PDB file of C-alpha atoms in Angstrom:
ATOM      1  CA  UNK A   1       3.104   4.575  16.260  1.00  0.00           C
ATOM      2  CA  UNK A   2       2.038   2.798  13.095  1.00  0.00           C
ATOM      3  CA  UNK A   3      -1.467   2.724  11.713  1.00  0.00           C
ATOM      4  CA  UNK A   4      -3.201   0.527   9.188  1.00  0.00           C
ATOM      5  CA  UNK A   5      -4.332   2.148   5.934  1.00  0.00           C
ATOM      6  CA  UNK A   6      -7.949   1.918   7.082  1.00  0.00           C
ATOM      7  CA  UNK A   7      -7.088   3.664  10.360  1.00  0.00           C
ATOM      8  CA  UNK A   8      -5.381   6.457   8.421  1.00  0.00           C
ATOM      9  CA  UNK A   9      -8.393   6.808   6.119  1.00  0.00           C
ATOM     10  CA  UNK A  10     -10.714   7.085   9.099  1.00  0.00           C
ATOM     11  CA  UNK A  11      -8.501   9.684  10.781  1.00  0.00           C
ATOM     12  CA  UNK A  12      -8.421  11.937   7.735  1.00  0.00           C
ATOM     13  CA  UNK A  13     -12.125  11.509   7.056  1.00  0.00           C
ATOM     14  CA  UNK A  14     -12.970  12.736  10.550  1.00  0.00           C
ATOM     15  CA  UNK A  15     -10.494  15.604  10.165  1.00  0.00           C
ATOM     16  CA  UNK A  16     -12.500  16.824   7.159  1.00  0.00           C
ATOM     17  CA  UNK A  17     -15.554  17.319   9.368  1.00  0.00           C
ATOM     18  CA  UNK A  18     -13.913  20.485  10.711  1.00  0.00           C
ATOM     19  CA  UNK A  19     -14.510  22.055   7.274  1.00  0.00           C
ATOM     20  CA  UNK A  20     -18.228  21.302   7.303  1.00  0.00           C
ATOM     21  CA  UNK A  21     -20.152  24.399   8.357  1.00  0.00           C
ATOM     22  CA  UNK A  22     -23.715  24.102   7.081  1.00  0.00           C
ATOM     23  CA  UNK A  23     -25.711  23.880   3.871  1.00  0.00           C
ATOM     24  CA  UNK A  24     -25.280  21.116   1.287  1.00  0.00           C
ATOM     25  CA  UNK A  25     -22.063  19.100   1.083  1.00  0.00           C
ATOM     26  CA  UNK A  26     -20.618  17.482  -2.037  1.00  0.00           C
ATOM     27  CA  UNK A  27     -19.470  13.943  -1.277  1.00  0.00           C
ATOM     28  CA  UNK A  28     -17.146  11.733  -3.290  1.00  0.00           C
ATOM     29  CA  UNK A  29     -16.928   7.990  -3.875  1.00  0.00           C
ATOM     30  CA  UNK A  30     -14.620   5.350  -2.483  1.00  0.00           C
ATOM     31  CA  UNK A  31     -13.367   3.862   0.752  1.00  0.00           C
ATOM     32  CA  UNK A  32     -12.047   7.105   2.247  1.00  0.00           C
ATOM     33  CA  UNK A  33     -15.211   8.963   1.221  1.00  0.00           C
ATOM     34  CA  UNK A  34     -17.219   6.243   2.956  1.00  0.00           C
ATOM     35  CA  UNK A  35     -15.468   7.009   6.226  1.00  0.00           C
ATOM     36  CA  UNK A  36     -16.306  10.682   5.662  1.00  0.00           C
ATOM     37  CA  UNK A  37     -19.975   9.804   5.184  1.00  0.00           C
ATOM     38  CA  UNK A  38     -19.907   7.881   8.443  1.00  0.00           C
ATOM     39  CA  UNK A  39     -18.377  10.903  10.181  1.00  0.00           C
ATOM     40  CA  UNK A  40     -20.880  13.247   8.496  1.00  0.00           C
ATOM     41  CA  UNK A  41     -23.754  11.231   9.910  1.00  0.00           C
ATOM     42  CA  UNK A  42     -22.701  12.272  13.405  1.00  0.00           C
ATOM     43  CA  UNK A  43     -23.353  15.945  12.568  1.00  0.00           C
ATOM     44  CA  UNK A  44     -26.141  15.460  10.047  1.00  0.00           C
ATOM     45  CA  UNK A  45     -28.428  17.859  11.914  1.00  0.00           C
ATOM     46  CA  UNK A  46     -25.918  20.600  11.208  1.00  0.00           C
ATOM     47  CA  UNK A  47     -26.281  20.326   7.397  1.00  0.00           C
ATOM     48  CA  UNK A  48     -29.168  20.441   4.917  1.00  0.00           C
ATOM     49  CA  UNK A  49     -27.975  17.368   3.037  1.00  0.00           C
ATOM     50  CA  UNK A  50     -25.536  16.270   0.367  1.00  0.00           C
ATOM     51  CA  UNK A  51     -24.935  15.817  -3.346  1.00  0.00           C
ATOM     52  CA  UNK A  52     -23.569  12.379  -4.176  1.00  0.00           C
ATOM     53  CA  UNK A  53     -21.021  11.612  -6.888  1.00  0.00           C
ATOM     54  CA  UNK A  54     -22.335   8.076  -7.402  1.00  0.00           C
ATOM     55  CA  UNK A  55     -25.329   5.863  -6.751  1.00  0.00           C
ATOM     56  CA  UNK A  56     -23.242   3.950  -4.185  1.00  0.00           C
ATOM     57  CA  UNK A  57     -22.500   7.153  -2.268  1.00  0.00           C
ATOM     58  CA  UNK A  58     -26.142   8.247  -2.455  1.00  0.00           C
ATOM     59  CA  UNK A  59     -27.232   4.903  -0.990  1.00  0.00           C
ATOM     60  CA  UNK A  60     -24.754   5.198   1.891  1.00  0.00           C
ATOM     61  CA  UNK A  61     -25.797   8.776   2.641  1.00  0.00           C
ATOM     62  CA  UNK A  62     -29.483   7.827   2.724  1.00  0.00           C
ATOM     63  CA  UNK A  63     -28.731   4.831   4.971  1.00  0.00           C
ATOM     64  CA  UNK A  64     -27.418   7.353   7.501  1.00  0.00           C
ATOM     65  CA  UNK A  65     -30.511   9.517   7.203  1.00  0.00           C
ATOM     66  CA  UNK A  66     -28.791  12.256   5.173  1.00  0.00           C
ATOM     67  CA  UNK A  67     -30.942  13.808   2.443  1.00  0.00           C
ATOM     68  CA  UNK A  68     -29.480  13.518  -1.054  1.00  0.00           C
ATOM     69  CA  UNK A  69     -30.073  16.427  -3.433  1.00  0.00           C
ATOM     70  CA  UNK A  70     -30.026  16.417  -7.229  1.00  0.00           C
ATOM     71  CA  UNK A  71     -27.256  18.736  -8.401  1.00  0.00           C
ATOM     72  CA  UNK A  72     -29.658  20.454 -10.788  1.00  0.00           C
ATOM     73  CA  UNK A  73     -31.853  21.548  -7.891  1.00  0.00           C
ATOM     74  CA  UNK A  74     -29.187  23.568  -6.059  1.00  0.00           C
ATOM     75  CA  UNK A  75     -27.010  26.557  -6.857  1.00  0.00           C
ATOM     76  CA  UNK A  76     -23.676  25.118  -5.774  1.00  0.00           C
ATOM     77  CA  UNK A  77     -21.879  24.072  -2.599  1.00  0.00           C
ATOM     78  CA  UNK A  78     -19.210  25.418  -0.330  1.00  0.00           C
ATOM     79  CA  UNK A  79     -17.175  22.216  -0.229  1.00  0.00           C
ATOM     80  CA  UNK A  80     -16.696  18.906  -2.020  1.00  0.00           C
ATOM     81  CA  UNK A  81     -14.899  16.192  -0.075  1.00  0.00           C
ATOM     82  CA  UNK A  82     -13.370  13.198  -1.849  1.00  0.00           C
ATOM     83  CA  UNK A  83     -10.333  10.967  -1.904  1.00  0.00           C
ATOM     84  CA  UNK A  84      -7.848  10.383  -4.735  1.00  0.00           C
ATOM     85  CA  UNK A  85      -5.826   7.508  -6.155  1.00  0.00           C
ATOM     86  CA  UNK A  86      -2.847   9.845  -6.465  1.00  0.00           C
ATOM     87  CA  UNK A  87      -2.188  13.503  -5.639  1.00  0.00           C
ATOM     88  CA  UNK A  88       0.880  15.720  -6.048  1.00  0.00           C
ATOM     89  CA  UNK A  89       2.166  18.762  -4.173  1.00  0.00           C
ATOM     90  CA  UNK A  90       0.525  20.889  -6.896  1.00  0.00           C
ATOM     91  CA  UNK A  91      -2.871  19.408  -5.894  1.00  0.00           C
ATOM     92  CA  UNK A  92      -3.221  17.677  -9.245  1.00  0.00           C
ATOM     93  CA  UNK A  93      -5.042  14.380  -8.782  1.00  0.00           C
ATOM     94  CA  UNK A  94      -5.600  11.091 -10.532  1.00  0.00           C
ATOM     95  CA  UNK A  95      -9.017   9.678  -9.685  1.00  0.00           C
ATOM     96  CA  UNK A  96     -11.502   7.121 -10.920  1.00  0.00           C
ATOM     97  CA  UNK A  97     -10.415   3.829  -9.415  1.00  0.00           C
ATOM     98  CA  UNK A  98     -14.015   3.391  -8.304  1.00  0.00           C
ATOM     99  CA  UNK A  99     -15.357   4.334 -11.726  1.00  0.00           C
ATOM    100  CA  UNK A 100     -17.195   7.509 -10.604  1.00  0.00           C
ATOM    101  CA  UNK A 101     -14.804  10.013 -12.193  1.00  0.00           C
ATOM    102  CA  UNK A 102     -17.325  11.850 -14.368  1.00  0.00           C
ATOM    103  CA  UNK A 103     -19.841  12.521 -11.660  1.00  0.00           C
ATOM    104  CA  UNK A 104     -17.012  13.334  -9.233  1.00  0.00           C
ATOM    105  CA  UNK A 105     -15.664  15.907 -11.654  1.00  0.00           C
ATOM    106  CA  UNK A 106     -19.115  17.436 -12.167  1.00  0.00           C
ATOM    107  CA  UNK A 107     -19.860  17.722  -8.457  1.00  0.00           C
ATOM    108  CA  UNK A 108     -16.370  19.116  -7.777  1.00  0.00           C
ATOM    109  CA  UNK A 109     -16.886  21.779 -10.440  1.00  0.00           C
ATOM    110  CA  UNK A 110     -19.916  23.045  -8.540  1.00  0.00           C
ATOM    111  CA  UNK A 111     -18.095  23.456  -5.230  1.00  0.00           C
ATOM    112  CA  UNK A 112     -16.181  26.500  -4.053  1.00  0.00           C
ATOM    113  CA  UNK A 113     -13.534  24.333  -2.411  1.00  0.00           C
ATOM    114  CA  UNK A 114     -12.321  20.812  -3.147  1.00  0.00           C
ATOM    115  CA  UNK A 115     -11.016  19.100  -0.034  1.00  0.00           C
ATOM    116  CA  UNK A 116      -9.029  15.976  -0.859  1.00  0.00           C
ATOM    117  CA  UNK A 117      -8.681  13.388   1.901  1.00  0.00           C
ATOM    118  CA  UNK A 118      -5.948  10.789   1.491  1.00  0.00           C
ATOM    119  CA  UNK A 119      -3.492   8.606   3.326  1.00  0.00           C
ATOM    120  CA  UNK A 120       0.180   9.254   2.694  1.00  0.00           C
ATOM    121  CA  UNK A 121       0.534   6.344   0.223  1.00  0.00           C
ATOM    122  CA  UNK A 122      -1.414   8.444  -2.324  1.00  0.00           C
ATOM    123  CA  UNK A 123       0.967  11.448  -2.146  1.00  0.00           C
ATOM    124  CA  UNK A 124       3.278  11.162  -5.158  1.00  0.00           C
ATOM    125  CA  UNK A 125       5.852  13.326  -7.015  1.00  0.00           C
ATOM    126  CA  UNK A 126       4.426  12.507 -10.474  1.00  0.00           C
ATOM    127  CA  UNK A 127       1.012  11.132 -11.473  1.00  0.00           C
ATOM    128  CA  UNK A 128       0.719   7.952 -13.490  1.00  0.00           C
ATOM    129  CA  UNK A 129       1.874   4.930 -11.490  1.00  0.00           C
ATOM    130  CA  UNK A 130      -1.806   4.212 -10.939  1.00  0.00           C
ATOM    131  CA  UNK A 131      -3.514   3.544 -14.303  1.00  0.00           C
ATOM    132  CA  UNK A 132      -5.497   6.513 -15.607  1.00  0.00           C
ATOM    133  CA  UNK A 133      -9.247   5.766 -15.879  1.00  0.00           C
ATOM    134  CA  UNK A 134     -11.107   7.190 -18.858  1.00  0.00           C
ATOM    135  CA  UNK A 135     -14.878   7.025 -19.257  1.00  0.00           C
ATOM    136  CA  UNK A 136     -15.856   6.407 -22.860  1.00  0.00           C
ATOM    137  CA  UNK A 137     -19.043   5.927 -24.878  1.00  0.00           C
ATOM    138  CA  UNK A 138     -19.403   2.202 -25.682  1.00  0.00           C
ATOM    139  CA  UNK A 139     -19.365   2.675 -29.466  1.00  0.00           C
ATOM    140  CA  UNK A 140     -16.092   4.624 -29.241  1.00  0.00           C
ATOM    141  CA  UNK A 141     -14.049   2.257 -27.043  1.00  0.00           C
ATOM    142  CA  UNK A 142     -11.868   0.865 -29.830  1.00  0.00           C
ATOM    143  CA  UNK A 143     -11.250   4.237 -31.473  1.00  0.00           C
ATOM    144  CA  UNK A 144     -10.390   5.876 -28.162  1.00  0.00           C
ATOM    145  CA  UNK A 145      -8.112   2.991 -27.236  1.00  0.00           C
ATOM    146  CA  UNK A 146      -6.154   3.465 -30.492  1.00  0.00           C
ATOM    147  CA  UNK A 147      -5.813   7.199 -29.870  1.00  0.00           C
ATOM    148  CA  UNK A 148      -4.592   6.588 -26.322  1.00  0.00           C
ATOM    149  CA  UNK A 149      -1.987   4.178 -27.634  1.00  0.00           C
ATOM    150  CA  UNK A 150      -0.676   7.002 -29.828  1.00  0.00           C
ATOM    151  CA  UNK A 151      -0.142   9.019 -26.631  1.00  0.00           C
ATOM    152  CA  UNK A 152       2.092   6.255 -25.292  1.00  0.00           C
ATOM    153  CA  UNK A 153      -0.439   4.514 -23.035  1.00  0.00           C
ATOM    154  CA  UNK A 154      -1.583   0.927 -22.837  1.00  0.00           C
ATOM    155  CA  UNK A 155      -5.383   0.994 -22.463  1.00  0.00           C
ATOM    156  CA  UNK A 156      -7.266  -1.920 -20.965  1.00  0.00           C
ATOM    157  CA  UNK A 157     -11.030  -2.273 -20.887  1.00  0.00           C
ATOM    158  CA  UNK A 158     -12.339  -2.602 -17.344  1.00  0.00           C
ATOM    159  CA  UNK A 159     -15.132  -5.072 -16.693  1.00  0.00           C
ATOM    160  CA  UNK A 160     -17.354  -2.297 -15.379  1.00  0.00           C
ATOM    161  CA  UNK A 161     -20.276  -0.122 -16.407  1.00  0.00           C
ATOM    162  CA  UNK A 162     -20.488   3.398 -14.985  1.00  0.00           C
ATOM    163  CA  UNK A 163     -23.588   4.946 -13.408  1.00  0.00           C
ATOM    164  CA  UNK A 164     -23.913   6.792 -16.734  1.00  0.00           C
ATOM    165  CA  UNK A 165     -24.041   3.545 -18.739  1.00  0.00           C
ATOM    166  CA  UNK A 166     -20.556   3.958 -20.201  1.00  0.00           C
ATOM    167  CA  UNK A 167     -17.297   1.998 -20.146  1.00  0.00           C
ATOM    168  CA  UNK A 168     -13.921   2.571 -18.481  1.00  0.00           C
ATOM    169  CA  UNK A 169     -10.537   2.271 -20.176  1.00  0.00           C
ATOM    170  CA  UNK A 170      -7.665   2.053 -17.683  1.00  0.00           C
ATOM    171  CA  UNK A 171      -4.513   3.430 -19.261  1.00  0.00           C
ATOM    172  CA  UNK A 172      -1.220   2.000 -18.062  1.00  0.00           C
ATOM    173  CA  UNK A 173       2.317   3.280 -18.693  1.00  0.00           C
ATOM    174  CA  UNK A 174       1.172   6.818 -19.486  1.00  0.00           C
ATOM    175  CA  UNK A 175       3.820   9.458 -18.869  1.00  0.00           C
ATOM    176  CA  UNK A 176       1.961  12.410 -17.286  1.00  0.00           C
ATOM    177  CA  UNK A 177       4.579  15.166 -17.260  1.00  0.00           C
ATOM    178  CA  UNK A 178       1.998  17.958 -17.626  1.00  0.00           C
ATOM    179  CA  UNK A 179      -1.316  16.871 -16.049  1.00  0.00           C
ATOM    180  CA  UNK A 180      -3.247  19.934 -17.227  1.00  0.00           C
ATOM    181  CA  UNK A 181      -2.149  19.503 -20.844  1.00  0.00           C
ATOM    182  CA  UNK A 182      -2.791  15.752 -20.730  1.00  0.00           C
ATOM    183  CA  UNK A 183      -6.266  16.207 -19.202  1.00  0.00           C
ATOM    184  CA  UNK A 184      -7.262  18.636 -21.973  1.00  0.00           C
ATOM    185  CA  UNK A 185      -5.727  16.530 -24.753  1.00  0.00           C
ATOM    186  CA  UNK A 186      -7.464  13.306 -23.715  1.00  0.00           C
ATOM    187  CA  UNK A 187     -10.821  15.044 -23.264  1.00  0.00           C
ATOM    188  CA  UNK A 188     -10.583  16.238 -26.887  1.00  0.00           C
ATOM    189  CA  UNK A 189     -10.602  12.667 -28.195  1.00  0.00           C
ATOM    190  CA  UNK A 190     -14.005  12.028 -29.729  1.00  0.00           C
ATOM    191  CA  UNK A 191     -15.935   9.506 -27.647  1.00  0.00           C
ATOM    192  CA  UNK A 192     -14.264  10.365 -24.347  1.00  0.00           C
ATOM    193  CA  UNK A 193     -16.725  11.500 -21.681  1.00  0.00           C
ATOM    194  CA  UNK A 194     -13.935  12.584 -19.350  1.00  0.00           C
ATOM    195  CA  UNK A 195     -10.680  11.285 -17.878  1.00  0.00           C
ATOM    196  CA  UNK A 196      -9.490  10.792 -14.332  1.00  0.00           C
ATOM    197  CA  UNK A 197      -7.018  13.682 -14.254  1.00  0.00           C
ATOM    198  CA  UNK A 198      -8.240  16.420 -11.926  1.00  0.00           C
ATOM    199  CA  UNK A 199      -5.681  19.080 -12.801  1.00  0.00           C
ATOM    200  CA  UNK A 200      -7.596  21.839 -14.579  1.00  0.00           C
ATOM    201  CA  UNK A 201      -9.661  22.028 -11.377  1.00  0.00           C
ATOM    202  CA  UNK A 202      -7.254  20.770  -8.680  1.00  0.00           C
ATOM    203  CA  UNK A 203      -7.854  20.324  -4.963  1.00  0.00           C
ATOM    204  CA  UNK A 204      -7.762  23.449  -2.818  1.00  0.00           C
ATOM    205  CA  UNK A 205      -6.870  21.658   0.400  1.00  0.00           C
ATOM    206  CA  UNK A 206      -5.244  18.289   0.986  1.00  0.00           C
ATOM    207  CA  UNK A 207      -5.734  16.562   4.320  1.00  0.00           C
ATOM    208  CA  UNK A 208      -3.034  13.919   4.378  1.00  0.00           C
ATOM    209  CA  UNK A 209      -3.129  11.137   6.946  1.00  0.00           C
ATOM    210  CA  UNK A 210       0.388  10.173   8.083  1.00  0.00           C
ATOM    211  CA  UNK A 211       1.867   8.162  10.938  1.00  0.00           C
ATOM    212  CA  UNK A 212       2.530  11.534  12.626  1.00  0.00           C
ATOM    213  CA  UNK A 213      -1.072  12.681  12.332  1.00  0.00           C
ATOM    214  CA  UNK A 214      -3.146  14.508   9.723  1.00  0.00           C
ATOM    215  CA  UNK A 215      -1.246  17.162   7.808  1.00  0.00           C
ATOM    216  CA  UNK A 216      -2.954  20.082   6.057  1.00  0.00           C
ATOM    217  CA  UNK A 217      -1.537  21.197   2.721  1.00  0.00           C
ATOM    218  CA  UNK A 218      -3.065  24.133   0.854  1.00  0.00           C
ATOM    219  CA  UNK A 219      -2.757  24.884  -2.822  1.00  0.00           C
ATOM    220  CA  UNK A 220       0.110  27.315  -3.522  1.00  0.00           C
ATOM    221  CA  UNK A 221       0.912  27.441   0.171  1.00  0.00           C
TER     222      UNK A 221
END
């Protein structure tokens, strides 16, 4: 049986509900995360609320009657659930297609477990076919772009302003052989807020929607 991409996203989003126990849940941004929010609304009385990784996510959570907490007002979370633009078998991810990479990375850092929910089209052997988003301070965009070119990438300015008031450079043609090294190297460029590689803090569990059902892949399993 074949499924549309939206059907796969919905399947995997509902599968993630099995990992929701109680307390406050970290919630990502994007189309797959939106399906998770919709699923979460069906058990909202089981949880205390959520921390949102973007204003868009916060708005959707509130529309479902789920309380949204400021990250500074809590002491952490058991789980963070979010999608990815690409993910490898090592649980290294490339994220930020929706422009929320910085807040996603911050919320993820505060969670004990990162549960990535994706359809099988996002499961790749090597990161980098999808352009790598990098959030930069506006005054540094040209400098950062030049430095990224030195790394072999072709940066393009996205017509977008982040929730933090910054800009996004999408880097094409970047060879990401070592995602951890690349994440650290790019973050050391002055003017970079953060980049869309989630390798230093990878996913702990991948729920992968396939035509044969949702597969569970655990880090180092």
